[in-house]
PDB file of C-alpha atoms in Angstrom:
ATOM      1  CA  MET A  24     188.509  85.608  36.228  1.00 33.00           C
ATOM      2  CA  MET A  25     185.278  85.259  37.897  1.00 44.00           C
ATOM      3  CA  THR A  26     185.571  86.792  41.899  1.00 54.00           C
ATOM      4  CA  ASN A  27     183.655  85.316  44.584  1.00 67.00           C
ATOM      5  CA  LYS A  28     182.259  88.237  46.847  1.00 95.00           C
ATOM      6  CA  THR A  29     181.987  86.860  50.404  1.00 97.00           C
ATOM      7  CA  LEU A  30     180.492  88.049  53.355  1.00 97.00           C
ATOM      8  CA  VAL A  31     181.079  86.190  56.736  1.00 98.00           C
ATOM      9  CA  LEU A  32     178.929  87.490  59.294  1.00 98.00           C
ATOM     10  CA  TYR A  33     179.207  86.212  62.988  1.00 97.00           C
ATOM     11  CA  GLN A  34     177.693  86.454  66.254  1.00 96.00           C
ATOM     12  CA  SER A  35     179.646  85.299  69.518  1.00 94.00           C
ATOM     13  CA  LYS A  36     179.004  85.218  73.173  1.00 91.00           C
ATOM     14  CA  TYR A  37     182.762  84.086  74.458  1.00 93.00           C
ATOM     15  CA  GLY A  38     184.785  84.396  71.419  1.00 94.00           C
ATOM     16  CA  SER A  39     185.118  81.085  69.727  1.00 97.00           C
ATOM     17  CA  THR A  40     182.834  81.975  67.005  1.00 97.00           C
ATOM     18  CA  LYS A  41     184.203  85.302  66.173  1.00 98.00           C
ATOM     19  CA  SER A  42     187.784  83.658  66.085  1.00 98.00           C
ATOM     20  CA  TYR A  43     186.285  81.106  63.464  1.00 98.00           C
ATOM     21  CA  ALA A  44     184.748  83.806  61.442  1.00 98.00           C
ATOM     22  CA  ARG A  45     187.646  86.299  61.095  1.00 98.00           C
ATOM     23  CA  TRP A  46     190.027  82.959  60.301  1.00 98.00           C
ATOM     24  CA  ILE A  47     187.161  82.169  57.653  1.00 98.00           C
ATOM     25  CA  ALA A  48     187.211  85.642  56.644  1.00 98.00           C
ATOM     26  CA  GLU A  49     191.199  86.150  56.251  1.00 97.00           C
ATOM     27  CA  ALA A  50     191.176  82.637  54.443  1.00 97.00           C
ATOM     28  CA  VAL A  51     188.893  83.824  51.404  1.00 96.00           C
ATOM     29  CA  ASP A  52     189.431  87.366  51.488  1.00 96.00           C
ATOM     30  CA  GLY A  53     186.103  88.076  52.509  1.00 96.00           C
ATOM     31  CA  ASP A  54     184.475  90.916  54.459  1.00 97.00           C
ATOM     32  CA  LEU A  55     183.707  90.231  58.172  1.00 97.00           C
ATOM     33  CA  VAL A  56     180.967  91.744  59.995  1.00 97.00           C
ATOM     34  CA  GLU A  57     179.040  91.190  63.577  1.00 97.00           C
ATOM     35  CA  ALA A  58     175.849  90.454  63.059  1.00 95.00           C
ATOM     36  CA  SER A  59     174.135  92.996  64.722  1.00 94.00           C
ATOM     37  CA  LYS A  60     176.051  95.556  62.916  1.00 95.00           C
ATOM     38  CA  ALA A  61     175.068  93.993  59.364  1.00 94.00           C
ATOM     39  CA  ASP A  62     172.861  96.061  57.070  1.00 94.00           C
ATOM     40  CA  PRO A  63     170.273  93.522  55.485  1.00 94.00           C
ATOM     41  CA  GLY A  64     170.225  95.527  52.467  1.00 94.00           C
ATOM     42  CA  ALA A  65     173.984  94.664  51.748  1.00 94.00           C
ATOM     43  CA  LEU A  66     173.190  90.806  51.700  1.00 95.00           C
ATOM     44  CA  PRO A  67     172.564  90.552  47.926  1.00 94.00           C
ATOM     45  CA  GLY A  68     175.713  92.570  47.070  1.00 94.00           C
ATOM     46  CA  TYR A  69     177.400  88.861  48.047  1.00 96.00           C
ATOM     47  CA  ASP A  70     177.757  85.919  46.279  1.00 96.00           C
ATOM     48  CA  THR A  71     178.734  83.993  49.305  1.00 97.00           C
ATOM     49  CA  ILE A  72     177.081  84.742  52.689  1.00 98.00           C
ATOM     50  CA  VAL A  73     178.642  82.703  55.635  1.00 98.00           C
ATOM     51  CA  PHE A  74     177.212  82.835  59.040  1.00 98.00           C
ATOM     52  CA  GLY A  75     178.529  82.044  62.017  1.00 98.00           C
ATOM     53  CA  GLY A  76     176.684  81.504  65.848  1.00 97.00           C
ATOM     54  CA  SER A  77     176.955  80.137  68.877  1.00 95.00           C
ATOM     55  CA  LEU A  78     174.786  77.039  69.753  1.00 91.00           C
ATOM     56  CA  HIS A  79     172.566  77.081  72.641  1.00 85.00           C
ATOM     57  CA  ALA A  80     170.523  73.984  72.625  1.00 83.00           C
ATOM     58  CA  VAL A  81     169.189  73.573  69.594  1.00 90.00           C
ATOM     59  CA  GLY A  82     169.582  77.262  68.845  1.00 92.00           C
ATOM     60  CA  ILE A  83     171.852  79.018  66.662  1.00 96.00           C
ATOM     61  CA  THR A  84     172.195  82.566  68.445  1.00 94.00           C
ATOM     62  CA  GLY A  85     171.817  85.119  65.956  1.00 95.00           C
ATOM     63  CA  VAL A  86     170.663  82.906  62.976  1.00 96.00           C
ATOM     64  CA  LYS A  87     167.489  85.017  62.306  1.00 95.00           C
ATOM     65  CA  THR A  88     169.948  87.464  60.175  1.00 95.00           C
ATOM     66  CA  ILE A  89     169.978  84.654  57.637  1.00 96.00           C
ATOM     67  CA  THR A  90     166.242  83.309  57.990  1.00 96.00           C
ATOM     68  CA  ASP A  91     164.564  86.494  58.358  1.00 96.00           C
ATOM     69  CA  ASN A  92     166.172  87.807  55.272  1.00 96.00           C
ATOM     70  CA  TYR A  93     166.325  84.258  53.038  1.00 97.00           C
ATOM     71  CA  ASP A  94     163.955  84.973  50.400  1.00 96.00           C
ATOM     72  CA  MET A  95     166.668  88.277  49.512  1.00 95.00           C
ATOM     73  CA  ILE A  96     169.477  86.072  49.361  1.00 96.00           C
ATOM     74  CA  LYS A  97     168.240  82.353  48.584  1.00 95.00           C
ATOM     75  CA  ASP A  98     169.976  82.763  45.481  1.00 95.00           C
ATOM     76  CA  LYS A  99     173.231  83.234  47.049  1.00 96.00           C
ATOM     77  CA  LYS A 100     175.491  80.219  48.336  1.00 97.00           C
ATOM     78  CA  ILE A 101     174.557  80.521  51.671  1.00 98.00           C
ATOM     79  CA  ILE A 102     176.677  78.979  54.727  1.00 98.00           C
ATOM     80  CA  VAL A 103     175.624  78.462  58.131  1.00 98.00           C
ATOM     81  CA  PHE A 104     178.191  77.388  61.148  1.00 98.00           C
ATOM     82  CA  ALA A 105     177.167  76.854  64.488  1.00 97.00           C
ATOM     83  CA  VAL A 106     180.184  76.644  67.227  1.00 97.00           C
ATOM     84  CA  GLY A 107     179.457  74.786  70.725  1.00 93.00           C
ATOM     85  CA  CYS A 108     181.267  72.602  73.515  1.00 89.00           C
ATOM     86  CA  SER A 109     179.889  69.466  72.399  1.00 87.00           C
ATOM     87  CA  PRO A 110     181.495  66.893  70.215  1.00 88.00           C
ATOM     88  CA  GLY A 111     178.749  67.709  67.345  1.00 88.00           C
ATOM     89  CA  HIS A 112     177.763  64.034  66.694  1.00 88.00           C
ATOM     90  CA  ASP A 113     175.396  63.533  63.785  1.00 92.00           C
ATOM     91  CA  LYS A 114     172.109  62.746  65.524  1.00 92.00           C
ATOM     92  CA  ASP A 115     172.617  65.922  67.560  1.00 90.00           C
ATOM     93  CA  LEU A 116     173.200  68.538  64.590  1.00 94.00           C
ATOM     94  CA  LYS A 117     170.393  67.176  62.841  1.00 95.00           C
ATOM     95  CA  LYS A 118     168.129  68.521  65.630  1.00 95.00           C
ATOM     96  CA  VAL A 119     170.100  71.820  65.163  1.00 95.00           C
ATOM     97  CA  TRP A 120     169.612  71.897  61.455  1.00 95.00           C
ATOM     98  CA  GLU A 121     165.960  70.864  61.616  1.00 95.00           C
ATOM     99  CA  ALA A 122     165.248  73.333  64.393  1.00 95.00           C
ATOM    100  CA  ASN A 123     166.970  76.062  62.549  1.00 96.00           C
ATOM    101  CA  PHE A 124     165.969  76.229  59.219  1.00 97.00           C
ATOM    102  CA  THR A 125     162.676  75.308  57.149  1.00 96.00           C
ATOM    103  CA  GLU A 126     162.661  72.729  54.548  1.00 96.00           C
ATOM    104  CA  GLU A 127     163.511  74.721  51.506  1.00 96.00           C
ATOM    105  CA  MET A 128     166.320  76.232  53.308  1.00 97.00           C
ATOM    106  CA  ARG A 129     167.760  73.317  54.410  1.00 96.00           C
ATOM    107  CA  GLU A 130     167.862  72.552  50.629  1.00 96.00           C
ATOM    108  CA  ARG A 131     169.743  75.403  49.747  1.00 96.00           C
ATOM    109  CA  ILE A 132     172.045  76.325  53.341  1.00 97.00           C
ATOM    110  CA  ARG A 133     175.067  73.932  53.364  1.00 97.00           C
ATOM    111  CA  PHE A 134     175.635  73.665  57.206  1.00 97.00           C
ATOM    112  CA  PHE A 135     178.809  72.873  59.394  1.00 97.00           C
ATOM    113  CA  TYR A 136     179.976  72.628  63.218  1.00 97.00           C
ATOM    114  CA  ALA A 137     182.717  73.645  64.929  1.00 97.00           C
ATOM    115  CA  ARG A 138     183.600  72.744  68.280  1.00 95.00           C
ATOM    116  CA  GLY A 139     184.511  76.003  70.704  1.00 95.00           C
ATOM    117  CA  ALA A 140     186.065  76.620  73.999  1.00 95.00           C
ATOM    118  CA  PHE A 141     184.442  76.334  77.208  1.00 93.00           C
ATOM    119  CA  ASP A 142     185.576  77.901  80.623  1.00 94.00           C
ATOM    120  CA  PHE A 143     182.647  77.340  83.245  1.00 94.00           C
ATOM    121  CA  HIS A 144     183.760  80.626  85.178  1.00 92.00           C
ATOM    122  CA  LYS A 145     183.676  82.971  82.426  1.00 93.00           C
ATOM    123  CA  LEU A 146     179.697  81.775  81.712  1.00 92.00           C
ATOM    124  CA  ALA A 147     177.103  84.415  82.194  1.00 92.00           C
ATOM    125  CA  PHE A 148     174.485  83.443  84.951  1.00 95.00           C
ATOM    126  CA  VAL A 149     171.963  82.159  82.750  1.00 91.00           C
ATOM    127  CA  ASP A 150     174.554  79.698  81.212  1.00 89.00           C
ATOM    128  CA  LYS A 151     175.836  78.931  84.265  1.00 93.00           C
ATOM    129  CA  MET A 152     172.584  77.407  85.626  1.00 93.00           C
ATOM    130  CA  MET A 153     171.787  75.754  81.777  1.00 89.00           C
ATOM    131  CA  MET A 154     175.560  74.089  82.253  1.00 90.00           C
ATOM    132  CA  ARG A 155     174.987  73.277  86.146  1.00 94.00           C
ATOM    133  CA  LEU A 156     171.819  71.140  84.882  1.00 92.00           C
ATOM    134  CA  LEU A 157     173.607  69.484  82.185  1.00 90.00           C
ATOM    135  CA  ARG A 158     176.509  68.721  84.512  1.00 93.00           C
ATOM    136  CA  MET A 159     174.160  67.141  86.830  1.00 94.00           C
ATOM    137  CA  LYS A 160     172.483  64.991  84.254  1.00 92.00           C
ATOM    138  CA  LEU A 161     176.272  64.202  82.709  1.00 91.00           C
ATOM    139  CA  LYS A 162     176.981  62.900  86.699  1.00 92.00           C
ATOM    140  CA  ARG A 163     173.907  60.812  86.879  1.00 94.00           C
ATOM    141  CA  ILE A 164     174.992  59.012  83.725  1.00 93.00           C
ATOM    142  CA  GLU A 165     176.116  55.179  84.604  1.00 93.00           C
ATOM    143  CA  ASN A 166     178.376  54.524  82.028  1.00 93.00           C
ATOM    144  CA  PRO A 167     179.530  57.814  80.775  1.00 90.00           C
ATOM    145  CA  ASP A 168     180.969  57.992  77.264  1.00 90.00           C
ATOM    146  CA  GLN A 169     184.507  59.528  76.633  1.00 90.00           C
ATOM    147  CA  ASP A 170     182.688  62.769  75.377  1.00 87.00           C
ATOM    148  CA  ALA A 171     180.999  63.198  78.737  1.00 88.00           C
ATOM    149  CA  LYS A 172     183.918  62.491  80.705  1.00 91.00           C
ATOM    150  CA  ASP A 173     185.510  65.293  78.808  1.00 88.00           C
ATOM    151  CA  LEU A 174     182.921  67.654  79.082  1.00 88.00           C
ATOM    152  CA  LEU A 175     182.672  67.029  82.731  1.00 91.00           C
ATOM    153  CA  ALA A 176     186.049  67.513  82.981  1.00 91.00           C
ATOM    154  CA  SER A 177     186.129  70.642  81.333  1.00 92.00           C
ATOM    155  CA  TYR A 178     183.939  72.371  84.030  1.00 93.00           C
ATOM    156  CA  ASP A 179     186.953  72.495  86.339  1.00 92.00           C
ATOM    157  CA  ASN A 180     189.412  72.859  83.899  1.00 93.00           C
ATOM    158  CA  PRO A 181     188.921  75.184  80.907  1.00 93.00           C
ATOM    159  CA  THR A 182     189.125  73.849  77.469  1.00 92.00           C
ATOM    160  CA  ASP A 183     189.672  75.108  73.961  1.00 94.00           C
ATOM    161  CA  TRP A 184     188.667  72.989  70.978  1.00 94.00           C
ATOM    162  CA  THR A 185     189.153  75.711  68.559  1.00 96.00           C
ATOM    163  CA  SER A 186     191.738  74.873  65.750  1.00 96.00           C
ATOM    164  CA  ARG A 187     191.714  76.456  62.106  1.00 96.00           C
ATOM    165  CA  GLU A 188     191.483  72.870  60.784  1.00 96.00           C
ATOM    166  CA  ASN A 189     188.165  72.631  61.957  1.00 96.00           C
ATOM    167  CA  ILE A 190     186.889  75.227  59.250  1.00 96.00           C
ATOM    168  CA  GLU A 191     188.597  73.847  56.524  1.00 97.00           C
ATOM    169  CA  PRO A 192     185.477  72.326  55.390  1.00 97.00           C
ATOM    170  CA  VAL A 193     183.397  75.748  55.742  1.00 97.00           C
ATOM    171  CA  ILE A 194     186.661  77.028  53.477  1.00 97.00           C
ATOM    172  CA  ASP A 195     186.607  74.093  50.436  1.00 96.00           C
ATOM    173  CA  CYS A 196     182.785  74.615  50.599  1.00 96.00           C
ATOM    174  CA  ILE A 197     183.260  78.881  49.779  1.00 96.00           C
ATOM    175  CA  ARG A 198     185.913  78.189  47.359  1.00 94.00           C
ATOM    176  CA  GLU A 199     183.966  75.414  45.688  1.00 90.00           C
ATOM    177  CA  GLY A 200     182.505  76.285  41.972  1.00 68.00           C
TER     178      GLY A 200
END
């Protein structure tokens, strides 16, 4: 029987990414390591490397763990998931995909998105400033769609969109031959 040794790395700021990473590691019996504590030299010892990071604008926090070590792991199955508070529309995720990975990387890395939680009052100062700017932009929309209305409402009412269902495509990808 062939085994697939899986490493799940993550960098989480407010906890949603860590929850998803833990759920993925549990589901596939993988090793779970915070990216800042990972030993890059150990990466080639895994068949599958999963990385999860929070999404800020189009940047995936901590993804350099993958991109900086890509040459050493490019023959592995590499999966990256980003976590944010937006609904994750394809056109927006395409920008994230292109901003974080070279063309060669995009040919080999599988990319997923999972919606996290949002509690405006718990944000760090800089994140609060960024989200205030977004709120002002959303309020200026003449006919906001439901996504904009939901996000505006979450400023006053913390919202948690995390769900184990959101990571099922990642788990399926890990398990596929």
